[in-house]
XYZ file of C-alpha atoms in Angstrom:
244
model
C 3.800 -26.981 -1.130
C 7.399 -27.261 -1.675
C 7.783 -28.105 1.998
C 5.556 -31.073 2.513
C 7.437 -32.692 -1.116
C 10.914 -32.051 0.802
C 9.627 -33.515 4.100
C 7.802 -36.673 1.757
C 11.053 -37.141 0.035
C 13.165 -36.882 3.421
C 10.606 -39.646 4.963
C 11.059 -41.913 2.170
C 14.869 -41.433 2.146
C 14.759 -42.399 5.797
C 12.433 -45.248 5.285
C 14.864 -46.766 2.097
C 17.640 -46.009 4.567
C 16.418 -48.160 7.526
C 14.962 -50.933 4.908
C 18.732 -51.276 3.634
C 19.931 -51.450 7.121
C 17.718 -54.218 8.013
C 18.502 -56.201 4.580
C 22.088 -55.216 5.630
C 22.074 -56.745 8.751
C 19.953 -59.942 7.643
C 22.319 -60.621 5.023
C 25.007 -60.378 7.544
C 23.164 -62.526 9.838
C 22.688 -64.867 7.161
C 26.315 -65.123 5.659
C 27.346 -65.687 9.702
C 25.207 -68.556 9.888
C 26.013 -70.209 6.408
C 29.913 -69.952 7.615
C 29.279 -71.549 11.043
C 26.877 -74.240 9.457
C 30.140 -74.853 6.726
C 32.618 -74.799 9.710
C 30.869 -77.574 11.471
C 30.005 -79.207 8.158
C 34.213 -79.262 7.516
C 34.689 -80.798 11.045
C 32.120 -83.767 10.213
C 33.750 -84.600 6.958
C 37.375 -84.573 8.920
C 35.780 -86.953 11.039
C 34.279 -89.031 8.758
C 37.258 -89.886 6.777
C 38.657 -90.667 10.212
C 36.325 -93.298 10.537
C 34.887 -91.654 13.629
C 31.559 -91.732 12.524
C 29.494 -90.811 15.835
C 31.452 -87.597 15.913
C 30.867 -87.062 12.399
C 27.434 -87.641 13.168
C 27.245 -84.835 15.898
C 28.880 -82.415 13.744
C 26.813 -82.739 10.818
C 23.757 -82.299 13.221
C 24.967 -79.257 14.487
C 25.828 -77.684 10.744
C 22.126 -78.854 10.094
C 20.848 -77.142 13.142
C 22.238 -73.922 11.990
C 21.461 -74.375 8.415
C 18.821 -77.173 7.494
C 19.346 -76.626 3.875
C 23.091 -77.058 4.206
C 23.011 -79.446 1.408
C 27.026 -80.690 1.859
C 25.652 -81.271 5.639
C 22.680 -83.536 4.723
C 24.752 -85.365 1.921
C 27.811 -86.245 5.133
C 24.930 -87.081 7.406
C 23.789 -89.705 4.665
C 26.927 -91.305 4.218
C 27.341 -91.765 8.330
C 23.735 -93.288 8.496
C 25.310 -95.607 5.084
C 28.371 -96.637 7.662
C 25.623 -97.682 10.317
C 23.714 -99.521 7.610
C 20.747 -97.413 8.255
C 19.878 -97.545 4.640
C 16.272 -95.880 4.550
C 17.460 -93.054 6.598
C 20.487 -92.554 4.277
C 18.275 -92.854 1.280
C 15.847 -90.011 2.486
C 18.931 -87.615 3.584
C 20.047 -88.109 -0.020
C 16.755 -87.364 -1.420
C 16.675 -84.304 0.640
C 19.689 -83.162 -0.286
C 18.689 -83.586 -3.730
C 15.406 -81.635 -3.469
C 17.779 -78.919 -2.712
C 20.364 -79.619 -5.547
C 19.081 -81.719 -8.238
C 22.470 -81.504 -10.254
C 24.667 -82.628 -6.751
C 26.045 -85.538 -8.994
C 28.049 -87.087 -5.794
C 24.704 -87.515 -3.994
C 22.952 -89.251 -6.856
C 26.028 -91.665 -7.019
C 25.826 -92.329 -3.066
C 22.008 -92.599 -3.590
C 22.788 -95.446 -6.321
C 24.779 -97.250 -3.621
C 22.050 -96.775 -1.178
C 19.601 -98.188 -3.211
C 21.843 -101.202 -4.156
C 21.616 -101.750 -0.388
C 18.070 -101.708 -0.458
C 18.162 -103.979 -3.010
C 16.354 -101.577 -5.049
C 18.333 -102.019 -8.362
C 16.071 -100.096 -11.029
C 16.501 -97.037 -9.019
C 19.895 -97.594 -8.433
C 20.469 -97.650 -12.123
C 18.623 -94.667 -12.507
C 20.260 -92.745 -9.798
C 23.821 -93.687 -11.374
C 22.546 -92.208 -14.818
C 21.681 -89.202 -13.112
C 25.538 -89.048 -11.581
C 26.600 -89.931 -14.844
C 24.480 -86.966 -16.976
C 26.956 -84.322 -15.009
C 29.597 -83.852 -17.162
C 31.942 -82.454 -13.907
C 31.300 -85.901 -12.324
C 34.732 -87.371 -11.847
C 34.257 -90.943 -10.593
C 32.393 -92.212 -13.689
C 34.016 -95.519 -13.406
C 32.537 -96.333 -10.406
C 29.090 -95.405 -11.541
C 29.002 -97.470 -14.725
C 30.432 -100.277 -12.406
C 27.351 -99.473 -9.915
C 25.191 -99.656 -13.072
C 26.638 -103.117 -14.072
C 26.231 -104.656 -11.147
C 22.465 -103.620 -10.567
C 21.868 -104.995 -14.316
C 23.716 -107.945 -13.324
C 21.469 -108.419 -10.027
C 18.189 -107.972 -12.324
C 19.530 -110.237 -14.966
C 20.069 -107.816 -17.582
C 23.119 -109.287 -18.752
C 23.740 -107.550 -22.268
C 23.110 -104.302 -20.274
C 25.361 -105.093 -17.471
C 28.227 -106.296 -20.123
C 28.163 -102.661 -21.672
C 28.153 -100.615 -18.280
C 30.698 -102.963 -17.202
C 33.017 -102.267 -20.529
C 32.481 -98.581 -20.196
C 33.811 -98.735 -16.609
C 36.761 -100.626 -17.555
C 37.355 -98.002 -20.377
C 37.709 -95.481 -17.973
C 39.615 -97.567 -15.308
C 41.321 -100.608 -16.723
C 42.488 -101.673 -13.420
C 39.181 -101.468 -11.916
C 39.676 -105.273 -10.432
C 35.521 -105.429 -9.447
C 34.920 -104.528 -13.028
C 36.828 -107.353 -14.631
C 35.223 -109.864 -11.801
C 31.461 -109.142 -12.457
C 32.399 -108.977 -16.267
C 33.786 -112.474 -16.250
C 30.368 -113.514 -14.258
C 28.431 -111.722 -16.895
C 30.009 -113.878 -19.655
C 29.367 -116.990 -17.778
C 25.542 -115.827 -17.627
C 25.849 -115.467 -21.385
C 27.334 -118.458 -21.886
C 30.546 -117.404 -23.303
C 32.783 -119.590 -20.929
C 35.995 -119.097 -22.746
C 35.866 -115.256 -22.458
C 34.560 -115.822 -18.429
C 37.763 -117.526 -17.740
C 39.899 -115.150 -19.857
C 38.478 -112.022 -18.284
C 38.586 -113.681 -14.319
C 42.409 -114.933 -14.914
C 42.971 -111.233 -16.310
C 41.680 -109.636 -13.130
C 43.662 -111.684 -11.192
C 46.621 -110.383 -13.020
C 46.161 -106.667 -12.207
C 44.837 -107.158 -8.405
C 47.915 -106.384 -6.447
C 46.630 -108.518 -3.710
C 46.836 -111.860 -6.024
C 49.434 -110.849 -8.524
C 47.766 -113.691 -10.706
C 47.876 -116.383 -7.671
C 44.929 -118.526 -8.863
C 45.239 -120.934 -6.123
C 45.069 -118.501 -3.427
C 42.250 -116.671 -4.799
C 40.386 -120.478 -5.277
C 41.235 -121.158 -1.798
C 40.128 -117.568 -0.481
C 36.663 -118.139 -2.521
C 36.270 -121.511 -0.467
C 36.767 -119.806 2.798
C 34.358 -117.152 1.838
C 32.175 -119.490 0.600
C 31.878 -120.788 4.384
C 31.127 -117.502 5.484
C 27.926 -116.228 6.282
C 29.294 -112.301 5.709
C 31.427 -112.478 2.851
C 31.480 -109.021 0.832
C 30.662 -111.030 -2.328
C 27.072 -112.914 -2.351
C 27.618 -116.841 -2.165
C 26.095 -117.507 -5.377
C 28.426 -115.276 -6.981
C 31.596 -117.016 -5.068
C 30.300 -120.156 -6.313
C 29.884 -119.120 -9.925
C 33.628 -117.906 -9.728
C 34.727 -121.260 -8.541
C 32.794 -122.661 -11.682
C 34.487 -120.145 -13.802
C 37.985 -121.055 -12.289
C 37.295 -124.729 -13.685
C 37.277 -123.856 -17.579
C-alpha cells in the first residue's frame, strides 16, 4: 500500500514538473514574440517620425504578424493610414486598438482627428472626451481644440467657445484655438471680440508677428486655391473679421 502511495505521489510530481516546464516554455516563447513584435513596432515609429510612411507601414505589419494584439503597432499602423488619407481604414484600426485597451488616451485623441476627417463630428467630440477623461493624457490643449473645432462645425457655438477657452487656458500660444475662437465670436455676433481675438492670434503667431497685411494677402491667396488648409468658408469669414 505504501509502495503504491509513493508511486502515485511520484507520478503526480512528474506530471507537475512536466506541466511547469511546458508552461515555462510557452511563457518564454510568448516573451520572445512580444519582444520581437515590439522591436518591429519601434522601428515602425522611427520610420514614421522620419515621414518614411511606406517603411513604417511594413514594419508595423511585421510587428502585427508576430503579435496581432500589439496595441501600439495597431495604433502606429492607423497613423500611417491617416497619412495615406485612408481614413476608414485608420478608424477601424483605432477601434481595434481601443478594443484591446479602452484607456489608450492617444488612440482616442487620434480617433477624434480621424472622425473629423470623415465629417463625423459628434463622434469626434466623444472621442476627444474619452482622451480627456484619462488623467495621464498630456496634450489636453489639442484635445480641447479638437472638441471646439467639431462643435464649431456642427453649429454649437457656445460649446465651441467653452472648449476653445479651455484649450487656450492650457496653452495660450495655441494659434489655431485663438483663430477659431475669433470665428466663433463672429457667429455669436460679438464682432468686436472677434476682431480683437484674431489680431491677438496674429501677434502670437511666429510666422506673422502681428503683420495683418501679410496675413490678409495669404488668406486671399488661399481663397483662390482648392486645397487650402482652412475651408474656404472660414477663410472668407476671417477676411470679413479683419474689416471690423
